[in-house]
Coordinates of C-alpha atoms in Angstrom, one line a residue:
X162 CA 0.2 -33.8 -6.8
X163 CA 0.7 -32.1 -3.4
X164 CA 1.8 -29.1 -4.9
X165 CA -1.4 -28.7 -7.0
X166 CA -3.3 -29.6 -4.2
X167 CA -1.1 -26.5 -2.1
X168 CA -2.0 -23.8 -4.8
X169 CA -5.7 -24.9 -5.0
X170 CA -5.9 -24.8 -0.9
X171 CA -4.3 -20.9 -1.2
X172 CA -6.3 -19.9 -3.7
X173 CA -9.4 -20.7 -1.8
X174 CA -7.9 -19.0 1.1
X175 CA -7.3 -16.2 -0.8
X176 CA -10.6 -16.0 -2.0
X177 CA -12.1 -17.1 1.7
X178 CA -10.6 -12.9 2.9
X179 CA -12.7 -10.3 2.1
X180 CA -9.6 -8.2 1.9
X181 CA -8.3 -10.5 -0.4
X182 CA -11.1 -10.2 -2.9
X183 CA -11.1 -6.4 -2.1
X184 CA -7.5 -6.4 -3.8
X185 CA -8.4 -8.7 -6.8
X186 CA -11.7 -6.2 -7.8
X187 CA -9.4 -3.2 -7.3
X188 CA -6.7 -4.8 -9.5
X189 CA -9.8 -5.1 -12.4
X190 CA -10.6 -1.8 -11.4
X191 CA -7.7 0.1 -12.3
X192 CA -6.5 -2.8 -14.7
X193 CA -10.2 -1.4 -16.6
X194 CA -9.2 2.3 -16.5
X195 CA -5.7 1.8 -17.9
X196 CA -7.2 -0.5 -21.0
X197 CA -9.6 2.2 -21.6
X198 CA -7.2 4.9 -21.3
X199 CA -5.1 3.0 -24.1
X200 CA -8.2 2.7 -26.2
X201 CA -9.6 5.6 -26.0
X202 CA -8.9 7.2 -29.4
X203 CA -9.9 4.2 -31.1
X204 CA -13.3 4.4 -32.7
X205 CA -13.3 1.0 -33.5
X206 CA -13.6 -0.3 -29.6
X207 CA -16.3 2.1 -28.5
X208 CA -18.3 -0.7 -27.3
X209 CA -16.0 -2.3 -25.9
X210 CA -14.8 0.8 -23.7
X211 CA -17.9 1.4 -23.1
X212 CA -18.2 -2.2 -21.6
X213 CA -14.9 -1.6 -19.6
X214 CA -16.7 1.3 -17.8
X215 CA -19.4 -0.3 -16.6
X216 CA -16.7 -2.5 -15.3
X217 CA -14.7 -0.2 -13.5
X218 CA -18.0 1.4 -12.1
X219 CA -19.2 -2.2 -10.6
X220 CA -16.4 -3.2 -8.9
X221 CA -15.6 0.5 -7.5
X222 CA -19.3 -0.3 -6.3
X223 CA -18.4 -4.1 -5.2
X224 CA -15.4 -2.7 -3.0
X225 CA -17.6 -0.5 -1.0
X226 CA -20.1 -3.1 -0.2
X227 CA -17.0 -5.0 0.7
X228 CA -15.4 -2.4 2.8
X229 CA -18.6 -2.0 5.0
X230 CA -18.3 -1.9 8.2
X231 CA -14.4 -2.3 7.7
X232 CA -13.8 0.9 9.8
X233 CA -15.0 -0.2 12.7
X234 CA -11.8 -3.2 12.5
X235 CA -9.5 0.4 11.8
X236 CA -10.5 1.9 15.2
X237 CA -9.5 -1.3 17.0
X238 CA -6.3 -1.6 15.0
X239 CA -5.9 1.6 16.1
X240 CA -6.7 1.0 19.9
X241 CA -3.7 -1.3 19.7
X242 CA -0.9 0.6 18.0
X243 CA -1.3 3.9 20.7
X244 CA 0.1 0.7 23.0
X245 CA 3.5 0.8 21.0
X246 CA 6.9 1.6 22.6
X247 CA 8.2 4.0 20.0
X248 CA 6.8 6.8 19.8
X249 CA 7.2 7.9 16.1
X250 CA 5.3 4.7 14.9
X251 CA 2.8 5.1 18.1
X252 CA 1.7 8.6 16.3
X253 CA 1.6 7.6 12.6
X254 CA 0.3 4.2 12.7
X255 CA -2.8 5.5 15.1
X256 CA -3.2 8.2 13.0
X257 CA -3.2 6.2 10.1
X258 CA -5.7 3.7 11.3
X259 CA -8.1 6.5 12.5
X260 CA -7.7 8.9 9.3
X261 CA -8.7 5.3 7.0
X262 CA -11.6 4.9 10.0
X263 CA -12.7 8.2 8.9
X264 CA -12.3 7.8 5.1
X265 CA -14.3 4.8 5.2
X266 CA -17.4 6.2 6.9
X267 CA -17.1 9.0 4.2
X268 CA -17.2 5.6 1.8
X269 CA -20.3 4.6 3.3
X270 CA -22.3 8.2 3.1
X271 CA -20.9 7.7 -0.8
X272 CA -22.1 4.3 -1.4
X273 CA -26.2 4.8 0.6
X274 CA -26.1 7.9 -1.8
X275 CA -25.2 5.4 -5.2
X276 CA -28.0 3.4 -4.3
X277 CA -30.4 5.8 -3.3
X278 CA -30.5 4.7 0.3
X279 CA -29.8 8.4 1.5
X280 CA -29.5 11.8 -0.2
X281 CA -25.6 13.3 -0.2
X282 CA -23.6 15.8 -1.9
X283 CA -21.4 13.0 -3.7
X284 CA -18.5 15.6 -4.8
X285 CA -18.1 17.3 -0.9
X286 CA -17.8 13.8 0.7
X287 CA -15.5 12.1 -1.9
X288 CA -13.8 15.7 -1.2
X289 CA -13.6 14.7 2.7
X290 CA -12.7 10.9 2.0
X291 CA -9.6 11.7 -0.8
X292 CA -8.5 14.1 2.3
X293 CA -8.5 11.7 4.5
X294 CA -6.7 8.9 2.3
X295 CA -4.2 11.4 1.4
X296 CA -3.4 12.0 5.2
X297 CA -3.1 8.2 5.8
X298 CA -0.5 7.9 3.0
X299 CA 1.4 10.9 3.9
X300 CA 1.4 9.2 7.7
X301 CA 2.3 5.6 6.4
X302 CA 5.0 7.0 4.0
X303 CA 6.9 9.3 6.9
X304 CA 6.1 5.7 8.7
X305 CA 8.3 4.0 6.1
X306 CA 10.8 6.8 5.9
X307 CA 11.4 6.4 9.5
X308 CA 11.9 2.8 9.4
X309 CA 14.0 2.7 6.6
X310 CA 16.5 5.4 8.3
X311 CA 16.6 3.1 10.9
X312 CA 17.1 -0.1 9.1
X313 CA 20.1 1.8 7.0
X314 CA 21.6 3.5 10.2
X315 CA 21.1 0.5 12.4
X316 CA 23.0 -2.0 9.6
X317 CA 25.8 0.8 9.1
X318 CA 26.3 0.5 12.7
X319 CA 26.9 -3.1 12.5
X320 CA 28.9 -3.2 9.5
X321 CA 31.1 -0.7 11.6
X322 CA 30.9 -3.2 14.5
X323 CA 31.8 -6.5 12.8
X324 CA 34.7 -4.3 10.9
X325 CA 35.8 -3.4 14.2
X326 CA 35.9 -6.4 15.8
X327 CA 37.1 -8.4 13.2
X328 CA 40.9 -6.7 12.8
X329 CA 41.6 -8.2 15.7
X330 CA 42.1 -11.9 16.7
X331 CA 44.1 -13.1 19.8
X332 CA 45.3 -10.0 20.8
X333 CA 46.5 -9.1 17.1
X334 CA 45.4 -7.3 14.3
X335 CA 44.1 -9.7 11.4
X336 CA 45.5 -7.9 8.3
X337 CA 43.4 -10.3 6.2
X338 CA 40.4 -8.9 7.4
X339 CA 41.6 -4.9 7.8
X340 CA 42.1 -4.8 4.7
X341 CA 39.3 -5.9 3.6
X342 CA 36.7 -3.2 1.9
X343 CA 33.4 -2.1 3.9
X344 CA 30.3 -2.2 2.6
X345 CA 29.4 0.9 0.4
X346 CA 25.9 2.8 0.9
X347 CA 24.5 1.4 -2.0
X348 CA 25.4 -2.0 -1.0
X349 CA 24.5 -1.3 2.3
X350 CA 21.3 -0.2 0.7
X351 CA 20.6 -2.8 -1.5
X352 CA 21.3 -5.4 1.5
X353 CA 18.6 -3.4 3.6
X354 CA 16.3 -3.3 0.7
X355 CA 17.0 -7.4 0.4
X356 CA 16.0 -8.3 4.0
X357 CA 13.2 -5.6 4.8
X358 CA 10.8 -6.7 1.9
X359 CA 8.1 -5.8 3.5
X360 CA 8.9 -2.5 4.7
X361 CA 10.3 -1.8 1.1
X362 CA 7.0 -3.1 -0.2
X363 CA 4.7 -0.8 1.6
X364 CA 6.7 2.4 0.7
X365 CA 5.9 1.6 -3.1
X366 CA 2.6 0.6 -2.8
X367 CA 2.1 3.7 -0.6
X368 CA 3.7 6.1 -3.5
X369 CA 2.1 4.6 -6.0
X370 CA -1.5 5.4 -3.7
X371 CA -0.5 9.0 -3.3
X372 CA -0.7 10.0 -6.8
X373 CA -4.5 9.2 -6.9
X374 CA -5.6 11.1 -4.0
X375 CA -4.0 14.4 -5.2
X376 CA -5.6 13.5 -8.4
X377 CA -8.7 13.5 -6.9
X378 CA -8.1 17.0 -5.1
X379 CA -7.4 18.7 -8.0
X380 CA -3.5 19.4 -6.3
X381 CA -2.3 17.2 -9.5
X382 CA -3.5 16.6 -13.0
X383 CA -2.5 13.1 -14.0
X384 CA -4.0 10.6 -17.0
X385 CA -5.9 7.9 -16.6
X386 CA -3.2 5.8 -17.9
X387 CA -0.7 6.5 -14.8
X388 CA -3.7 6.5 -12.8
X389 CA -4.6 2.9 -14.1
X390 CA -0.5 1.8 -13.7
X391 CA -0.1 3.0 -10.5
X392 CA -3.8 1.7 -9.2
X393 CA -2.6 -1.4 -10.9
X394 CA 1.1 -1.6 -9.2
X395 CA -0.3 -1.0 -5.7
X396 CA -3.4 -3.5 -6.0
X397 CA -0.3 -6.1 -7.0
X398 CA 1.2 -5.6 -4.3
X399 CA -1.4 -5.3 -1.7
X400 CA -2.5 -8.8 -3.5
X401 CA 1.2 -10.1 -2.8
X402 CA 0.8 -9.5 1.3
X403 CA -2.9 -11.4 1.0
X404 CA -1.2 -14.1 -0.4
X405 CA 2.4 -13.8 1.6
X406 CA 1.9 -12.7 4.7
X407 CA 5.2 -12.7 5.2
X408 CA 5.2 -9.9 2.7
X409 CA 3.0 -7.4 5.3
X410 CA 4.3 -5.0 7.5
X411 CA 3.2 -4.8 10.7
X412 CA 2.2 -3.6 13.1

């Protein structure tokens, strides 16, 4: 019974986060645009692709009203990380935080213009605001690049280190443990992958981003299949740190 009553108290608390919800509508969102790029050639379904547009359309439009205001909380983030100690993840996470800032009041010129609120050229700021989301990804992935070179280089080390130590015991050399086989770089790899789930996590999610900005730009041509999956695969996991915290990377 408690365990029922554990899943019904996260899902509320899910639901309670406006990111949270932000992640579920942009799941539907590209979960809509993949169905309809799957269905597209079939005649038979033009209704019903007609329906999943409108769908896609209204929670692209729910997720700005959502994000309103939102980066205002991105220039305080940012406020905080310039603080940091290392200096590689001082530059990119600020940057970051300020270049999603920006995107967002781009977001907000977009969305007054949808509802009539203000008068805009739609296709130069969703121009301004792809720009600024690609720069944010390109600044979180050399962000996870960075810490992943370091995860890898600092768990080499140790190997090295325990191997090291290990040969010898009271003075002597321990042939048991000499001879014993160090860690490869694809185990070492897969080890670092294991216990750095979130930094692993963010790197994906962040790749699978990237693809729709440059889309957007015109740098790539990409379908609206991959553009569905990877919307999809990124939403999952951004809904997998809601739920997990554990799961986030921070700062």
């Amino acid at each position: 019974m408690s365990s029922h009553s554990d899943l019904a108290t996260q899902i509320v608390k899910f639901g309670a986060q406006t990111n949270g919800r932000d992640k579920l509508f942009r799941l539907l969102q590209y979960g809509s645009k993949l169905i309809s790029w799957y269905l597209q050639t079939d005649q038979g379904k033009l209704e019903f692709l007609e329906k999943l547009k409108k769908l896609e359309t209204s929670m692209s439009m729910t997720r700005k009203l959502l994000r309103f205001g939102k980066s205002l909380d991105f220039i305080l983030a940012a406020l905080k990380t310039i603080h940091l100690s290392d200096p590689v993840l001082k530059l990119t996470i600020t940057m970051s935080k300020l270049a999603q800032s920006v995107f967002l009041i781009f977001d907000h010129i977009i969305f007054a213009h949808n509802l009539g609120i203000i008068k805009a050229d739609k296709e130069k700021w969703s121009r301004y605001s792809s720009q600024c989301w690609l720069f944010s990804l390109i600044l979180n992935l050399l962000r996870n690049s960075y810490d992943i070179l370091s995860i890898i280089s600092n768990e080499a080390k140790a190997q090295e280190n325990r191997q090291r130590r290990g040969q010898y015991v009271n003075g002597g050399i321990d042939q048991s443990v000499s001879s014993r086989k160090p860690m490869g770089r694809v185990q070492i790899l897969k080890k670092c992958c294991y216990e750095n789930q979130p930094v692993v996590l963010d790197f994906i999610k962040n790749m699978s981003d990237l693809v729709l900005p440059l889309n957007s730009l015109g740098k790539i041509k990409v379908s609206g299949g991959i553009q569905g999956s990877l919307g999809l695969l990124s939403s999952a996991i951004g809904i997998a740190t809601v739920w997990s915290p554990i799961l986030k990377l921070v700062p």
